[in-house]
mmCIF file of C-alpha atoms in Angstrom:
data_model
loop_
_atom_site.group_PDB
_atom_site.id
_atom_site.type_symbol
_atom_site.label_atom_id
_atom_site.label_comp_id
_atom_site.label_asym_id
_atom_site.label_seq_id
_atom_site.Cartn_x
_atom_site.Cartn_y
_atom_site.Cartn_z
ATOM 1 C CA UNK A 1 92.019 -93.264 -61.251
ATOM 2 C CA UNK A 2 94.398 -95.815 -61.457
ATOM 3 C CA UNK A 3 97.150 -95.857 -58.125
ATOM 4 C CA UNK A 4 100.387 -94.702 -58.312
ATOM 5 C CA UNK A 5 103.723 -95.227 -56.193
ATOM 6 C CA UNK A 6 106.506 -92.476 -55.499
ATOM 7 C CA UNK A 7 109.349 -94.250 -56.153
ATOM 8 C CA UNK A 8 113.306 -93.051 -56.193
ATOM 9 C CA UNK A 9 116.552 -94.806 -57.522
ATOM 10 C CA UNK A 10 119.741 -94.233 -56.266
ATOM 11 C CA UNK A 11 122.534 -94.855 -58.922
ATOM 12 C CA UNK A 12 121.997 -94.244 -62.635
ATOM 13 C CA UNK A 13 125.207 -95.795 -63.593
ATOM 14 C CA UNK A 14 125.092 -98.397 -66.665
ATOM 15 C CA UNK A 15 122.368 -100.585 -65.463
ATOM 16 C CA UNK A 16 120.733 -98.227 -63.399
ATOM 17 C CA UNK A 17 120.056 -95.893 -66.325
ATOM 18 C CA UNK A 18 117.941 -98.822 -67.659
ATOM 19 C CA UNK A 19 115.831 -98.891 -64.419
ATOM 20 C CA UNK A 20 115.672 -95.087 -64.318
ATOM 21 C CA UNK A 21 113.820 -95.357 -67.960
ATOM 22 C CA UNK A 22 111.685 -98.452 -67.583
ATOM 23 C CA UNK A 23 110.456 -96.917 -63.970
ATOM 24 C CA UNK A 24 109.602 -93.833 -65.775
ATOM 25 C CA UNK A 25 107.556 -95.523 -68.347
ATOM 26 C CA UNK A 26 105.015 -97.400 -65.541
ATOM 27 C CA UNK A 27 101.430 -95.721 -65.189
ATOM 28 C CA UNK A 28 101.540 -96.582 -61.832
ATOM 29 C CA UNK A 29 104.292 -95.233 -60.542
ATOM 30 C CA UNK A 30 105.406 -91.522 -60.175
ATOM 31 C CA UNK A 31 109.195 -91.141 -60.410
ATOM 32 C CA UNK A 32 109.893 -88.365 -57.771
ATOM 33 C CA UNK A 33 113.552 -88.335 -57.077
ATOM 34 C CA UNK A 34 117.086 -89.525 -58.457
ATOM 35 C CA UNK A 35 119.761 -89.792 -56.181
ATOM 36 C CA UNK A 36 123.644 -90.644 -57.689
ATOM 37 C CA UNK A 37 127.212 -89.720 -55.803
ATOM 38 C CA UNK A 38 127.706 -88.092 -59.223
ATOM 39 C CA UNK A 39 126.041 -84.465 -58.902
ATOM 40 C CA UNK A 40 126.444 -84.567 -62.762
ATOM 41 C CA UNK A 41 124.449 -87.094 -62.991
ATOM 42 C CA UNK A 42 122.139 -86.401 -60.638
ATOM 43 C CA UNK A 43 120.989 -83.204 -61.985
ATOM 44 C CA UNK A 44 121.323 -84.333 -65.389
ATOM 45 C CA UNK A 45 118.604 -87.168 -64.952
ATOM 46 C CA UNK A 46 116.527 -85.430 -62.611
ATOM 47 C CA UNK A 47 116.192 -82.718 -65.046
ATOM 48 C CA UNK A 48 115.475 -84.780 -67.841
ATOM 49 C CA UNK A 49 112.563 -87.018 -65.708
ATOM 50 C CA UNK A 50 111.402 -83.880 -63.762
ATOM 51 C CA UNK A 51 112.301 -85.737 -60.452
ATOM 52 C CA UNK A 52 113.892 -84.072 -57.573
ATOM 53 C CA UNK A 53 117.759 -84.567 -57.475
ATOM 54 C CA UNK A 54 120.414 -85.849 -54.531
ATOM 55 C CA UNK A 55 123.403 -86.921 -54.521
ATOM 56 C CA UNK A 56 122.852 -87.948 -50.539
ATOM 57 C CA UNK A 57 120.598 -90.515 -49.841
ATOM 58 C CA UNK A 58 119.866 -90.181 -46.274
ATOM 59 C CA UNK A 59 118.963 -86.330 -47.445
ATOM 60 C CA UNK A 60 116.670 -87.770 -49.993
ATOM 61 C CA UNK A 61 114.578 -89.998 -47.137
ATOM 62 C CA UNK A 62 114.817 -86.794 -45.077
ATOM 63 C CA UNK A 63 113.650 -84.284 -47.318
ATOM 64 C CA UNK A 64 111.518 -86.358 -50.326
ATOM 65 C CA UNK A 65 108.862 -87.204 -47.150
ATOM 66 C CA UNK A 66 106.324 -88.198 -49.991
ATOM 67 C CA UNK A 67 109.053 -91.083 -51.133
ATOM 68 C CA UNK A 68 107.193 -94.663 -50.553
ATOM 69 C CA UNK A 69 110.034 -96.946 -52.473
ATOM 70 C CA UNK A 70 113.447 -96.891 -54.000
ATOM 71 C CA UNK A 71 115.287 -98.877 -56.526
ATOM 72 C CA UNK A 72 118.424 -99.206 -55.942
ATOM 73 C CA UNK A 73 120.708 -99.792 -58.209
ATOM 74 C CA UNK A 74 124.507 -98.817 -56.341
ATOM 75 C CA UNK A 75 127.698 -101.301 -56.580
ATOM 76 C CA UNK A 76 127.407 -104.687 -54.562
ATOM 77 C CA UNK A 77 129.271 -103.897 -51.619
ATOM 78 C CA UNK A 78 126.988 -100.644 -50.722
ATOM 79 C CA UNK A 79 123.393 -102.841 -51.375
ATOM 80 C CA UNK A 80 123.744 -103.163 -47.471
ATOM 81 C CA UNK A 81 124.183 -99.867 -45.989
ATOM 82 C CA UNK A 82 121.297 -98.451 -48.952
ATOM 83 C CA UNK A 83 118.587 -100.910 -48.418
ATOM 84 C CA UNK A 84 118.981 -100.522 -44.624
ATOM 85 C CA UNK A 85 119.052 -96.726 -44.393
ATOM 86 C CA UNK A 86 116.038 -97.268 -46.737
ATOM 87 C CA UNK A 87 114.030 -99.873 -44.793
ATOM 88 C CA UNK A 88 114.804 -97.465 -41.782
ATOM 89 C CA UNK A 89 113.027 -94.644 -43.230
ATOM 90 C CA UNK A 90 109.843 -96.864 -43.483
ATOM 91 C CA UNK A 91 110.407 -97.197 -47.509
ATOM 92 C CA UNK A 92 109.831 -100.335 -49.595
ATOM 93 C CA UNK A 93 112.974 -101.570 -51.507
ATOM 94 C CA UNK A 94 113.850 -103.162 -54.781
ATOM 95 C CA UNK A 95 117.532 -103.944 -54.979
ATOM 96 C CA UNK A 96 119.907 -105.073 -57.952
ATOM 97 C CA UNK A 97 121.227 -108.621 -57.232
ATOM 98 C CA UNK A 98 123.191 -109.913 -55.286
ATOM 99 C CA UNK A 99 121.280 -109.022 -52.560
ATOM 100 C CA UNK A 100 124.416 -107.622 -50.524
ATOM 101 C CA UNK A 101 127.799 -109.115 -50.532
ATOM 102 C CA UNK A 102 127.581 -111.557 -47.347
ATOM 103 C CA UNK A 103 125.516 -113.666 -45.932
ATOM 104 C CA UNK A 104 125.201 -112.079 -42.650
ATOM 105 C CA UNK A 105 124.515 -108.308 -44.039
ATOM 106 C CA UNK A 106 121.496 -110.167 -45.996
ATOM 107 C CA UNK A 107 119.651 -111.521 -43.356
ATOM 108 C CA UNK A 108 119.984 -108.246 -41.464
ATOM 109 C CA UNK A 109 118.293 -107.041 -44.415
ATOM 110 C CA UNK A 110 115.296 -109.539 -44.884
ATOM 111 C CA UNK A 111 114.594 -109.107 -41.035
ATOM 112 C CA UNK A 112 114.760 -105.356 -40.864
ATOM 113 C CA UNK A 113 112.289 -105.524 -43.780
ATOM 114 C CA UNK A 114 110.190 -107.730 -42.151
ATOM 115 C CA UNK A 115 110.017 -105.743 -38.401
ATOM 116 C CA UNK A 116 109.450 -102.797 -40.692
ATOM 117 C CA UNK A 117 106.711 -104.334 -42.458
ATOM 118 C CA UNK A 118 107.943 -103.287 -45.855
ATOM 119 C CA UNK A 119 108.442 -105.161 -48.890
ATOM 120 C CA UNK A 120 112.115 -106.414 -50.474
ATOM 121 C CA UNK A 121 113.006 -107.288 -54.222
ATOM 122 C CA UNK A 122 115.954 -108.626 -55.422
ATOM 123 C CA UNK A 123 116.002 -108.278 -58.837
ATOM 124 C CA UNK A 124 116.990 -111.363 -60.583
ATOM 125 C CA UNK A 125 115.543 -110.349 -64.031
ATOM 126 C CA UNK A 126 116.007 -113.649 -65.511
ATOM 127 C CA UNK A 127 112.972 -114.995 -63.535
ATOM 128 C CA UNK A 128 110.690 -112.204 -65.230
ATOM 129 C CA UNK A 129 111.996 -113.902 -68.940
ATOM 130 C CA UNK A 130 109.024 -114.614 -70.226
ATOM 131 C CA UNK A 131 110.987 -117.994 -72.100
ATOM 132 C CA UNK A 132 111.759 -119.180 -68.404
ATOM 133 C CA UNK A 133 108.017 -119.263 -67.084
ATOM 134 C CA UNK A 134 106.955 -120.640 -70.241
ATOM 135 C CA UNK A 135 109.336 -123.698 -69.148
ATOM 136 C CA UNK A 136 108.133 -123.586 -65.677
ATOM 137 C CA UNK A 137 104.651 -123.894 -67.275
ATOM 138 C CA UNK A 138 106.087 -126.966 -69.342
ATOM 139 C CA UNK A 139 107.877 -128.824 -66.481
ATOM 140 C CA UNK A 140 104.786 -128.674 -64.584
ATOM 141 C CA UNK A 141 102.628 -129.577 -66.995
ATOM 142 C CA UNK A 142 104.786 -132.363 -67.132
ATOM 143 C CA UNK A 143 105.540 -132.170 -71.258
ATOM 144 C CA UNK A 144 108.806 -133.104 -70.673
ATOM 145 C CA UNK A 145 107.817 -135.904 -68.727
ATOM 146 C CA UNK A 146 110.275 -136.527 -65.358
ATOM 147 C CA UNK A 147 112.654 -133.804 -65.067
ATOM 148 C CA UNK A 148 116.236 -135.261 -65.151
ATOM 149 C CA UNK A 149 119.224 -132.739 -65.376
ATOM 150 C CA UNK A 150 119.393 -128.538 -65.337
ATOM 151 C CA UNK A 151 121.854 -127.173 -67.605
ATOM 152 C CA UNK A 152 122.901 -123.210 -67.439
ATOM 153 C CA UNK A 153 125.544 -121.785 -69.742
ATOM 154 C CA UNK A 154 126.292 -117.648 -68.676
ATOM 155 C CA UNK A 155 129.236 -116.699 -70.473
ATOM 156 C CA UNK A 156 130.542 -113.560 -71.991
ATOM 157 C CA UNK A 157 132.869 -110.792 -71.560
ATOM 158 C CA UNK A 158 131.681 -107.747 -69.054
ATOM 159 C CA UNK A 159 131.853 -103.787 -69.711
ATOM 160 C CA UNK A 160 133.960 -104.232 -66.544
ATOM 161 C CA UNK A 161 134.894 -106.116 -63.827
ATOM 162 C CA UNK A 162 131.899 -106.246 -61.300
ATOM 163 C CA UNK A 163 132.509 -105.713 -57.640
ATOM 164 C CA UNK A 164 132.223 -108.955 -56.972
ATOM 165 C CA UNK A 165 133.397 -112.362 -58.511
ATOM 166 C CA UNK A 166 131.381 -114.141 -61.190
ATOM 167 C CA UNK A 167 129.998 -116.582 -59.351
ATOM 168 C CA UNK A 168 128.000 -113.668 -57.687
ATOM 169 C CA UNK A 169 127.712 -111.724 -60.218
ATOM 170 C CA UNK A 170 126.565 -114.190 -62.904
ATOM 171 C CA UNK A 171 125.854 -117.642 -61.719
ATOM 172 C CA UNK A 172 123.395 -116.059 -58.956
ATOM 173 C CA UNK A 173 120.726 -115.704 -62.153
ATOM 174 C CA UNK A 174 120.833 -119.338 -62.410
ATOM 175 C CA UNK A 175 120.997 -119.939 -59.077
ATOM 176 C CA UNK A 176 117.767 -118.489 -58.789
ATOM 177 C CA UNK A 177 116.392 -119.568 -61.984
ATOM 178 C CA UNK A 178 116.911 -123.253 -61.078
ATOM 179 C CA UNK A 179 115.494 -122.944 -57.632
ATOM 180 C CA UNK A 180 112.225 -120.896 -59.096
ATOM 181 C CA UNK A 181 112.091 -124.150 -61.531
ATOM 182 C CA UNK A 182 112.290 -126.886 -58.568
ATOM 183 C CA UNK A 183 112.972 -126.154 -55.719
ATOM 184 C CA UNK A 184 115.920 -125.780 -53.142
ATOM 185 C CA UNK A 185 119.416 -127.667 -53.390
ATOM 186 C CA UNK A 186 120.913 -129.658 -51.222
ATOM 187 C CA UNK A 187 124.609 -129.602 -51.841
ATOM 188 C CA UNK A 188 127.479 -128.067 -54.337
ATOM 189 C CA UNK A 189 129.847 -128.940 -55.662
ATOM 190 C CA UNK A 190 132.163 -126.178 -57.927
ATOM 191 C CA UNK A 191 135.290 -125.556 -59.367
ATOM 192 C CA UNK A 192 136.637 -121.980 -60.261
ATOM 193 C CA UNK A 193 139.496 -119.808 -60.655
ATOM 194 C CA UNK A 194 140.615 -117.101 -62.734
ATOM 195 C CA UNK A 195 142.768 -116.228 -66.077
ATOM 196 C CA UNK A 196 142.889 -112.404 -65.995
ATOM 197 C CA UNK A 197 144.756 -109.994 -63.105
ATOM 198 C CA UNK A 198 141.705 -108.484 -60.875
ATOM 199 C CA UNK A 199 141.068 -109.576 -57.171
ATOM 200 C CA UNK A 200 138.549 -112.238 -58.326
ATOM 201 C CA UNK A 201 137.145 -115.599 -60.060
ATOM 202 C CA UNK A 202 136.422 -114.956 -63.502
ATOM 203 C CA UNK A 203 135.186 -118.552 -64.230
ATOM 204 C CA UNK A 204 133.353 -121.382 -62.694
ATOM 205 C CA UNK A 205 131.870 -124.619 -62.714
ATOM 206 C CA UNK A 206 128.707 -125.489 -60.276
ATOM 207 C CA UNK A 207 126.620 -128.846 -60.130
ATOM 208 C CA UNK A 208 123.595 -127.907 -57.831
ATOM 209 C CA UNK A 209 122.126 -131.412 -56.125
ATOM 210 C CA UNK A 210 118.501 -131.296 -55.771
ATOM 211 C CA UNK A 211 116.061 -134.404 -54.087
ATOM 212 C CA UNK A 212 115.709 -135.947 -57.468
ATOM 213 C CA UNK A 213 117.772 -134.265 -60.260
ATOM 214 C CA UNK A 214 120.886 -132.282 -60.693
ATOM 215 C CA UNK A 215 121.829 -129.013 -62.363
ATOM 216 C CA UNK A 216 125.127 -127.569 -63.648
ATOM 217 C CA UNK A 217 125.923 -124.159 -63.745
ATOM 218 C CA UNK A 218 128.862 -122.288 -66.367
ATOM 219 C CA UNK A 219 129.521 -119.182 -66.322
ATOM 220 C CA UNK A 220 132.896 -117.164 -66.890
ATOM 221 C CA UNK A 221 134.107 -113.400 -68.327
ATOM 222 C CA UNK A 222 135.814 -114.560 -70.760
ATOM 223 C CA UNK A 223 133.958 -116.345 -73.892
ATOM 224 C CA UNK A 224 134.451 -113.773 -76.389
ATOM 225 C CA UNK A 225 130.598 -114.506 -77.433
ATOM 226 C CA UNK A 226 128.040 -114.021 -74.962
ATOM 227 C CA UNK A 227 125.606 -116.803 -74.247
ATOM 228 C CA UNK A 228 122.475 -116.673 -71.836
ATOM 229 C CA UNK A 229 121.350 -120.603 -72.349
ATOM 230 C CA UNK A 230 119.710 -123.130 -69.784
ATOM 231 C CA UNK A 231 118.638 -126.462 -71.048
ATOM 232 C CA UNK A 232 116.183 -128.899 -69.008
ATOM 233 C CA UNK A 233 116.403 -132.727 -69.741
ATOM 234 C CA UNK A 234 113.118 -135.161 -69.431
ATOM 235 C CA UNK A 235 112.432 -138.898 -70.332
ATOM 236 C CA UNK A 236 110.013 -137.070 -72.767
ATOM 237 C CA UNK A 237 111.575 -134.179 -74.090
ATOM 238 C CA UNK A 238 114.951 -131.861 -73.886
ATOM 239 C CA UNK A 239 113.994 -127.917 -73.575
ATOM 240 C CA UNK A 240 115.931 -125.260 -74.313
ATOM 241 C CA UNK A 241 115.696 -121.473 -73.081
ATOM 242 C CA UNK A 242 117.368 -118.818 -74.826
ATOM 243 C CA UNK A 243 117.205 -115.754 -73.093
ATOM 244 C CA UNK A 244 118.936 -112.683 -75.021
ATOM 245 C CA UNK A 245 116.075 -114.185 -77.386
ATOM 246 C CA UNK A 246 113.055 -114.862 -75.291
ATOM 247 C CA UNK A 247 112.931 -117.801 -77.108
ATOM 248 C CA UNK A 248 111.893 -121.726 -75.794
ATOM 249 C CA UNK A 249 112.427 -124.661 -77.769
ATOM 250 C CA UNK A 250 111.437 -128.027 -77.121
ATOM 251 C CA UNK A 251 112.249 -131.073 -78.933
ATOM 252 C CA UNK A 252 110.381 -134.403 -78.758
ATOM 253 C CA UNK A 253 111.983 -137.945 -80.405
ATOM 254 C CA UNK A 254 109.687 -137.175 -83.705
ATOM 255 C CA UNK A 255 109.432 -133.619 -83.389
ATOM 256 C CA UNK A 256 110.381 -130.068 -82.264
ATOM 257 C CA UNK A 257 107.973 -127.511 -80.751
ATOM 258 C CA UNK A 258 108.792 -123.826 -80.420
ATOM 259 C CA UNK A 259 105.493 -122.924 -78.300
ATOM 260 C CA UNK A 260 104.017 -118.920 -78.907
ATOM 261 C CA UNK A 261 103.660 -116.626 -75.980
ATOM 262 C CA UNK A 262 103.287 -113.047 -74.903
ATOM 263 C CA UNK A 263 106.772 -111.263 -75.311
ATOM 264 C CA UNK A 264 108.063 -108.385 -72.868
ATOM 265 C CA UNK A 265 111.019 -106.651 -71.608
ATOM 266 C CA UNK A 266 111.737 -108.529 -68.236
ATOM 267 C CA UNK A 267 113.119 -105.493 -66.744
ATOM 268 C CA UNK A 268 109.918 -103.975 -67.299
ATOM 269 C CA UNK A 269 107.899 -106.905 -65.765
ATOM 270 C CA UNK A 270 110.153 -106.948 -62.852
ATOM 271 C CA UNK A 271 109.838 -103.861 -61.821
ATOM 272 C CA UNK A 272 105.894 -103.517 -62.646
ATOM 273 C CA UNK A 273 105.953 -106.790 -60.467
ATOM 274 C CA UNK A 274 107.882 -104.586 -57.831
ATOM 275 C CA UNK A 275 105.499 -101.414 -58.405
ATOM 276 C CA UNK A 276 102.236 -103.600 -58.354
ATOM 277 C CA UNK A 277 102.910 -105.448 -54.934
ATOM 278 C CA UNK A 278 103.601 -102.344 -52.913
ATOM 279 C CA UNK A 279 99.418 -101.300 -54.734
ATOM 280 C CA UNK A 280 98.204 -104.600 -53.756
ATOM 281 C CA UNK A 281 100.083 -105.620 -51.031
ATOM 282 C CA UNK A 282 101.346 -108.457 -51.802
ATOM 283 C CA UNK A 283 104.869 -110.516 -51.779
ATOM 284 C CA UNK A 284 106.919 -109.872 -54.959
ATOM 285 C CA UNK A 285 107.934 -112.667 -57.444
ATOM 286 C CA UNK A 286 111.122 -112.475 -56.034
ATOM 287 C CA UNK A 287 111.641 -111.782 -51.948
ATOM 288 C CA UNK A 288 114.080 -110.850 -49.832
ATOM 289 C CA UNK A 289 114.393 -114.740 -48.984
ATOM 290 C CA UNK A 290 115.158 -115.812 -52.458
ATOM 291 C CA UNK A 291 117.985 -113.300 -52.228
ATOM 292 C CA UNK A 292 119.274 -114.399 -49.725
ATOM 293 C CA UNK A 293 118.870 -118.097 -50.856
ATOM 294 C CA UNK A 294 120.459 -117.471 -53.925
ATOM 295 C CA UNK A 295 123.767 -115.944 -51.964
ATOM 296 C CA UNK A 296 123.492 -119.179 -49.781
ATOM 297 C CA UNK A 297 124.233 -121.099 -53.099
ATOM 298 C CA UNK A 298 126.874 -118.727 -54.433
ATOM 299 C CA UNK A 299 128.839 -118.572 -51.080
ATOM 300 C CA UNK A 300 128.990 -122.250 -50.753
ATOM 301 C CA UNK A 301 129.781 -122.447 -54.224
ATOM 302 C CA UNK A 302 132.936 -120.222 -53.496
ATOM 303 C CA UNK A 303 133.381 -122.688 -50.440
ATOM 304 C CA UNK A 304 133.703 -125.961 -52.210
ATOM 305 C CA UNK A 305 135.790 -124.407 -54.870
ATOM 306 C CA UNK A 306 138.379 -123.214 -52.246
ATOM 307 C CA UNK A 307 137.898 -126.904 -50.136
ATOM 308 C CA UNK A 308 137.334 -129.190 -53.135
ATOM 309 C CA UNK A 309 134.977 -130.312 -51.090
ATOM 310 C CA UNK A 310 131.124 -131.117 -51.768
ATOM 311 C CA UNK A 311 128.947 -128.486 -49.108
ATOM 312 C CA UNK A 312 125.851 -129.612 -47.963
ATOM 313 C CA UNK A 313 123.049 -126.573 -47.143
ATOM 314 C CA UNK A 314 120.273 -128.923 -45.910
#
């Protein structure tokens, strides 16, 4: 009989409605409770995945006492307060990026989970895109030859205005995406700012500085067509990664290849990934630490924007 893990989200708003379904859809994992401030929703969902419903959390860890994980899936600024109520109760936790909305409130987090012995996901879908580790697979196989530049382009109107600024909000995918292809940076530079009334930036600029190559980030709300690109220059060969279509290109001087491979939903990868190393015991494709790393890079992004100065991280 195959293992299974009781798992709980807490907030089926827009995104987390997607989580809610692709969690109920594992084999190896038992959906046993849905917690929302909504009580709407909360019965509503729990009724329709024959989960136990809360609108509380801290009542859900108290009375669910089967719970092993949650998913959660709340605005930014409550990711802190969640995941450590969670990691408190002794629970293993998967939480929507950014990890929390400072610095400081994220390490608290990766430490509690590591005192508690637990395990903590950020999710950072992009790096479950099957296109991406095809051209992680590539790089390293060296088909491009040496890896030159890093080129992301994340642009697109939202449903709404997130919670935090777009540089957190978007860029953080790319952030991550660039460090799971080579490594950490060194310094940023960026330039933002922002065309519509709301309290944040609603475009930017990055260049990430790596040992050997460089990478530029753009991402904004306001392209009226949304783009999810990132293109990776070698002496050999220029890649390209399209990730609403799963697709990777990559074109040689006399020719272009468009290499075959298995294509999933990464939601549904990430959060098998999430499900499966809680059953095995082992560290999830994406930690606490690369979290936390990828908020590193976003709040000295926001830093050199605001100095116009270039800010080193190691």
């Amino acid at each position: 009989m195959m293992a299974s893990v009781k798992v709980a989200i807490i907030g089926v708003g827009g995104w987390g409605r997607r989580v809610v379904n692709g969690l109920s859809k594992l084999e190896n994992c038992e959906l046993t409770a849905i917690c929302d401030i909504d009580k709407g929703k909360a019965e509503e969902y729990s009724r329709a995945y024959g989960a136990q419903g809360f609108t509380d959390y801290n009542s859900m860890f108290e009375k669910a006492e089967e719970l092993e994980a949650v998913a959660i899936v709340t605005p930014t600024p409550s990711h802190y307060d969640v995941a450590a109520s969670a990691i408190k109760a002794g629970k293993h936790v998967f939480v929507e990026k950014p990890i929390c909305d400072s610095i400081v409130k994220a390490r608290k987090l990766v430490e509690a989970a590591r005192k508690k012995e637990v395990k903590l996901m950020v999710g950072h879908v992009e790096r479950f895109n099957p296109a991406l580790q095809e051209l992680k697979k590539a790089i390293t196989a060296g088909k491009l030859g040496r890896l030159i530049f890093l080129s992301a382009r994340r642009v697109g109107r939202p449903v709404k205005v997130s919670e935090v600024g777009v540089i957190k909000d978007l860029a953080v995918h790319d952030i991550d995406a660039m460090r799971f292809l080579v490594g950490e940076p060194r310094s940023i530079f960026a330039r933002c700012g922002a065309v519509e009334k709301h309290p944040f930036e609603d475009h930017a600029e990055i260049l990430m500085i790596f040992d050997e190559i460089q990478g530029f980030i753009e991402v904004n709300w306001l392209t009226l067509k949304k783009e999810r690109l990132l293109t990776a220059t070698g002496n050999r060969a220029f890649a390209t990664v399209d990730y609403i279509e799963k697709s990777l290109s990559i074109k040689y001087q006399d020719k272009v290849e468009t290499p075959q491979f298995p294509v999933d939903e990464p939601l549904k990868l990430e959060l098998s990934n999430f499900v499966n190393s809680i059953i095995n015991n082992e560290e999830p494709l994406v930690t606490g630490i690369d979290g936390l790393r990828a908020l590193e890079v976003a709040e000295a992004a926001l830093r050199s924007a605001k100095t116009g100065k270039l800010v080193k991280l190691c």
